Amino acid sequence: MADYLSSLSFLTENPAAAAINDAYSSFSDRRALLNLPNPGTVDNLAREVQKDVLLTNFMFSGLRADLTKVFGMSPLFRVSHAFSMGSTGNLPPYAFSAMYGSPRVFMQGNYGSDGALAAVANYRWNQALVTKTNAQIMNGGSQGLVQIDNDYTGRDFSASLKAFNPSLLEGGLTGIFVGSYLQSITPSLALGFEAIWQRQAITARPETALSYSAKYKGEDWIGTAQLQAQGTFNATYWRKLSERVEAGIDMNLQLQPSPATLMMGGPSRDGTTAIGAKYDFRASSFRAQVDSTGKVSCLLEKRIAMPISLSFAGEIDQAKQTAKLGLAVSLELAGEDVMEQQDKVDPATMIPPPF
């Protein structure tokens, strides 16, 4: 074995390999001296606007009640029961959820009274690499989803590889595969791309798409832009107005052909713009949003006591002359031993689960 390895040493012990190694080491040293920050991921490119300020991920209607029992903080273990009535979305009347989290492992399962089942299992291999799996089975088992993500967080870049319903059962590779990369160019500017390869069936032709992303971070503001291959352009702007107030703008412009414009030889332009603001108070949070389609929305979240919180949501659609209202009550129960365990945990040294 030693003779075999020595016979292959010429692949690394030669002038060409030494020159490549020296060039890479010099490039790595100069790159480390720049001290560039990690820019985040392409999926969370506009997180401050789309996931924190605007109401897309928070809006609901009808009545909802959540009852959560916490059994431990380190490791994290809790179960919850959710009840909903009069919701216009796809929420079932009852749903049960269980969650377990440690610095390396995160698992969560949800089962609804409509027969829908969802499971999440994440594993952190090291501080940089995390594998995330997500499986969903819809009512009746006629539809399902399997998603596998591998996220790598470097010092000044982030890379991700995703697979949706991958399969080799048809004699070839089918499914949707997405790869993304975001690199810090300067302390403020980051550039990246996202590539998609998909094939619905082995008899279908593969389809590819490529999108480009840019993110610029100022002292108290962040601007992002994303251009997709389908002709969709998205731009966001987030600004910290004060210690407790932040605002954001999300603009989406889509160039899509229509029969009338195709005859004239030009594309039609269709776009929406949403403006929102978020106010954080001592024991409550208020979000407000208005968009170009005529919708006005607001959401108020208030903690009444330590285990009880209330949420009120309202939306008025001026164009359709419709309105939606939502009221949610959340109750989180924990024993005295859990509260003592939480007080002893230092947030600065605590490693969160790989959510």
Coordinates of N, CA and C in Angstrom, one line a residue, residues 9-125:
S9 N 2.5 9.9 -5.7 CA 3.0 11.2 -5.1 C 3.4 12.2 -6.1
F10 N 3.7 11.7 -7.4 CA 4.0 12.7 -8.4 C 2.9 13.6 -8.8
L11 N 1.6 13.2 -8.4 CA 0.5 14.1 -8.7 C 0.5 15.4 -7.9
T12 N 1.0 15.3 -6.7 CA 1.1 16.5 -5.8 C 2.5 17.0 -5.7
E13 N 3.5 16.2 -5.9 CA 4.9 16.7 -5.7 C 5.5 17.0 -7.1
N14 N 5.0 18.1 -7.7 CA 5.5 18.5 -9.0 C 5.4 20.0 -9.0
P15 N 6.2 20.7 -9.9 CA 6.1 22.1 -10.0 C 4.8 22.7 -10.3
A16 N 4.0 22.1 -11.1 CA 2.6 22.6 -11.5 C 1.7 22.5 -10.3
A17 N 1.7 21.4 -9.5 CA 0.8 21.3 -8.4 C 1.3 22.3 -7.3
A18 N 2.6 22.4 -7.1 CA 3.1 23.4 -6.1 C 2.7 24.8 -6.5
A19 N 2.8 25.2 -7.7 CA 2.4 26.5 -8.1 C 0.9 26.8 -7.9
I20 N 0.0 25.8 -8.2 CA -1.4 25.9 -7.9 C -1.7 26.0 -6.4
N21 N -1.0 25.2 -5.6 CA -1.2 25.2 -4.2 C -0.8 26.6 -3.6
D22 N 0.3 27.1 -4.1 CA 0.8 28.4 -3.6 C -0.2 29.5 -4.0
A23 N -0.7 29.5 -5.2 CA -1.6 30.5 -5.7 C -2.9 30.4 -4.9
Y24 N -3.4 29.2 -4.6 CA -4.6 29.1 -3.8 C -4.4 29.6 -2.4
S25 N -3.2 29.2 -1.8 CA -2.9 29.7 -0.4 C -2.9 31.2 -0.4
S26 N -2.2 31.8 -1.4 CA -2.1 33.3 -1.4 C -3.5 33.9 -1.5
F27 N -4.3 33.3 -2.4 CA -5.7 33.9 -2.6 C -6.5 33.7 -1.3
S28 N -6.4 32.6 -0.6 CA -7.1 32.4 0.7 C -6.7 33.4 1.7
D29 N -5.3 33.6 1.8 CA -4.8 34.6 2.8 C -5.3 36.0 2.5
R30 N -5.3 36.4 1.3 CA -5.8 37.8 0.9 C -7.3 37.9 1.2
R31 N -8.0 36.8 0.9 CA -9.4 36.8 1.1 C -9.8 36.9 2.6
A32 N -9.0 36.2 3.4 CA -9.2 36.3 4.9 C -8.9 37.7 5.4
L33 N -7.9 38.4 4.8 CA -7.6 39.7 5.3 C -8.7 40.7 5.0
L34 N -9.6 40.4 4.0 CA -10.7 41.4 3.7 C -11.7 41.3 4.8
N35 N -11.8 40.2 5.6 CA -12.8 40.1 6.7 C -14.2 40.4 6.2
L36 N -14.6 39.8 5.1 CA -15.9 40.0 4.6 C -17.0 39.2 5.4
P37 N -18.1 39.8 5.6 CA -19.2 39.1 6.4 C -19.9 38.0 5.6
N38 N -20.6 37.2 6.3 CA -21.5 36.2 5.6 C -22.7 36.9 5.2
P39 N -23.1 36.8 3.9 CA -24.2 37.6 3.3 C -25.6 36.9 3.6
G40 N -25.7 35.8 4.2 CA -26.9 35.0 4.3 C -27.1 34.1 3.1
T41 N -28.3 33.7 2.9 CA -28.7 32.8 1.8 C -29.5 33.5 0.8
V42 N -29.6 32.9 -0.4 CA -30.5 33.4 -1.5 C -31.9 33.3 -1.1
D43 N -32.3 32.3 -0.4 CA -33.7 32.1 0.1 C -34.1 33.3 1.0
N44 N -33.2 33.7 1.8 CA -33.5 34.8 2.8 C -32.9 36.1 2.4
L45 N -32.8 36.3 1.0 CA -32.2 37.5 0.5 C -32.9 38.7 1.0
A46 N -34.3 38.7 1.0 CA -35.1 39.8 1.4 C -35.8 39.5 2.7
R47 N -35.2 38.8 3.6 CA -35.9 38.3 4.8 C -36.4 39.5 5.7
E48 N -35.6 40.6 5.8 CA -36.0 41.7 6.6 C -37.3 42.3 6.2
V49 N -37.6 42.3 4.9 CA -38.8 42.8 4.3 C -39.9 41.8 4.3
Q50 N -39.7 40.7 3.6 CA -40.7 39.7 3.2 C -41.1 38.8 4.4
K51 N -40.2 38.6 5.4 CA -40.5 37.7 6.4 C -40.6 38.4 7.8
D52 N -40.2 39.6 7.9 CA -40.2 40.3 9.2 C -41.2 41.5 9.2
V53 N -41.3 42.3 8.2 CA -42.1 43.5 8.2 C -43.5 43.2 7.5
L54 N -43.5 42.7 6.3 CA -44.7 42.4 5.6 C -45.5 41.3 6.2
L55 N -46.8 41.3 5.9 CA -47.8 40.4 6.6 C -48.0 39.1 5.8
T56 N -47.2 38.8 4.8 CA -47.4 37.6 4.0 C -47.4 36.3 4.8
N57 N -46.5 36.2 5.8 CA -46.3 35.0 6.6 C -47.1 35.1 7.9
F58 N -47.8 36.2 8.2 CA -48.5 36.3 9.4 C -50.0 36.5 9.3
M59 N -50.5 36.8 8.1 CA -51.9 37.1 7.9 C -52.7 35.8 8.1
F60 N -53.9 35.9 8.7 CA -54.8 34.8 8.9 C -56.2 35.4 9.1
S61 N -57.2 34.5 9.0 CA -58.6 34.9 9.2 C -59.3 33.9 10.0
G62 N -60.5 34.2 10.6 CA -61.2 33.3 11.4 C -60.7 33.3 12.9
L63 N -61.1 32.3 13.6 CA -60.7 32.2 15.0 C -59.7 31.0 15.1
R64 N -58.7 31.3 16.0 CA -57.6 30.3 16.1 C -57.2 30.3 17.6
A65 N -56.9 29.1 18.1 CA -56.4 28.9 19.5 C -55.3 27.9 19.5
D66 N -54.2 28.3 20.1 CA -53.0 27.5 20.2 C -52.7 27.2 21.7
L67 N -52.6 25.9 22.0 CA -52.2 25.5 23.4 C -50.9 24.7 23.3
T68 N -49.9 25.3 24.0 CA -48.5 24.7 23.9 C -48.1 24.3 25.3
K69 N -47.5 23.1 25.4 CA -46.9 22.6 26.7 C -45.5 22.4 26.5
V70 N -44.6 23.1 27.3 CA -43.2 23.0 27.2 C -42.7 22.1 28.3
F71 N -41.9 21.0 27.8 CA -41.4 20.0 28.8 C -39.9 20.2 29.0
G72 N -39.2 20.9 28.2 CA -37.8 21.1 28.4 C -37.3 22.2 27.5
M73 N -36.2 22.9 27.9 CA -35.6 23.9 27.1 C -34.3 23.5 26.5
S74 N -33.5 22.7 27.2 CA -32.2 22.2 26.7 C -32.0 20.7 27.1
P75 N -32.4 19.8 26.1 CA -32.9 20.0 24.8 C -34.4 20.5 24.8
L76 N -34.8 21.2 23.7 CA -36.1 21.7 23.6 C -37.1 20.6 23.2
F77 N -38.2 20.6 24.0 CA -39.2 19.6 23.7 C -40.6 20.2 24.1
R78 N -41.5 20.2 23.1 CA -42.8 20.8 23.4 C -43.8 20.1 22.5
V79 N -45.1 20.1 22.9 CA -46.2 19.7 22.1 C -47.2 20.8 22.1
S80 N -48.0 20.8 21.0 CA -49.0 21.9 20.9 C -50.3 21.3 20.2
H81 N -51.4 22.0 20.6 CA -52.7 21.7 20.0 C -53.2 23.0 19.4
A82 N -53.6 22.9 18.1 CA -54.1 24.1 17.4 C -55.5 23.9 17.0
F83 N -56.4 24.8 17.2 CA -57.8 24.8 16.9 C -58.1 26.0 16.0
S84 N -58.8 25.8 14.9 CA -59.2 26.9 14.0 C -60.6 26.8 13.6
M85 N -61.3 27.9 13.3 CA -62.7 27.9 12.8 C -62.9 29.2 11.9
G86 N -63.5 28.9 10.8 CA -63.8 30.0 9.9 C -62.6 30.5 9.1
S87 N -61.6 29.7 9.0 CA -60.4 30.2 8.3 C -60.6 30.0 6.8
T88 N -60.2 31.0 6.0 CA -60.3 30.9 4.5 C -59.1 30.2 3.9
G89 N -58.1 29.8 4.7 CA -56.9 29.1 4.2 C -57.1 27.6 4.2
N90 N -56.0 26.9 4.3 CA -56.1 25.4 4.3 C -55.8 24.9 5.7
L91 N -56.1 25.6 6.8 CA -55.9 25.2 8.1 C -57.0 24.2 8.5
P92 N -56.6 23.0 9.1 CA -57.6 22.1 9.5 C -58.3 22.5 10.8
P93 N -59.5 22.0 11.2 CA -60.1 22.4 12.4 C -59.2 22.0 13.6
Y94 N -58.4 21.0 13.6 CA -57.6 20.6 14.7 C -56.2 20.1 14.1
A95 N -55.1 20.4 14.8 CA -53.8 20.0 14.4 C -53.0 19.7 15.7
F96 N -52.2 18.6 15.6 CA -51.3 18.3 16.7 C -49.9 18.4 16.3
S97 N -49.0 19.0 17.1 CA -47.6 19.2 16.7 C -46.7 18.8 17.9
A98 N -45.6 18.2 17.5 CA -44.6 17.9 18.5 C -43.2 18.3 18.0
M99 N -42.4 18.9 18.9 CA -41.1 19.5 18.5 C -40.0 19.0 19.4
Y100 N -38.9 18.7 18.9 CA -37.7 18.3 19.6 C -36.5 19.0 19.0
G101 N -35.7 19.7 19.8 CA -34.5 20.4 19.3 C -33.3 20.3 20.2
S102 N -32.1 20.1 19.6 CA -30.9 20.1 20.4 C -29.9 20.8 19.5
P103 N -28.7 21.1 19.9 CA -27.7 21.8 19.1 C -27.5 21.1 17.7
R104 N -27.6 19.8 17.6 CA -27.4 19.1 16.4 C -28.6 18.6 15.7
V105 N -29.7 18.3 16.4 CA -30.9 17.7 15.8 C -32.1 18.6 16.0
F106 N -32.9 18.6 15.0 CA -34.2 19.3 15.1 C -35.3 18.4 14.4
M107 N -36.3 18.1 15.1 CA -37.4 17.3 14.6 C -38.7 17.9 15.0
Q108 N -39.7 17.8 14.0 CA -41.0 18.3 14.2 C -42.0 17.6 13.4
G109 N -43.1 17.2 14.0 CA -44.2 16.5 13.3 C -45.5 17.2 13.5
N110 N -46.3 17.3 12.4 CA -47.6 17.9 12.5 C -48.6 17.0 11.9
Y111 N -49.8 16.8 12.5 CA -50.8 15.9 12.0 C -52.1 16.7 12.2
G112 N -52.9 16.9 11.1 CA -54.2 17.6 11.1 C -55.3 16.6 11.0
S113 N -56.5 17.2 11.5 CA -57.7 16.4 11.5 C -58.2 16.1 10.1
D114 N -57.7 16.8 9.0 CA -58.0 16.5 7.7 C -57.2 15.4 7.0
G115 N -56.3 14.8 7.8 CA -55.4 13.7 7.3 C -54.1 14.1 6.8
A116 N -53.8 15.4 6.8 CA -52.5 15.9 6.3 C -51.4 15.6 7.4
L117 N -50.3 15.2 6.9 CA -49.1 14.9 7.8 C -47.9 15.6 7.2
A118 N -47.2 16.2 8.1 CA -45.9 16.9 7.8 C -44.9 16.6 8.8
A119 N -43.6 16.3 8.3 CA -42.5 16.0 9.2 C -41.3 16.7 8.8
V120 N -40.5 17.2 9.7 CA -39.2 17.9 9.5 C -38.2 17.3 10.3
A121 N -37.0 17.0 9.7 CA -35.9 16.4 10.4 C -34.6 17.1 9.9
N122 N -33.9 17.8 10.7 CA -32.7 18.5 10.4 C -31.5 18.0 11.2
Y123 N -30.4 18.0 10.6 CA -29.2 17.6 11.3 C -28.0 18.5 11.0
R124 N -27.3 18.9 12.0 CA -26.1 19.8 11.8 C -24.9 18.9 11.9
W125 N -24.2 18.8 10.8 CA -23.0 18.0 10.7 C -21.8 18.7 11.4

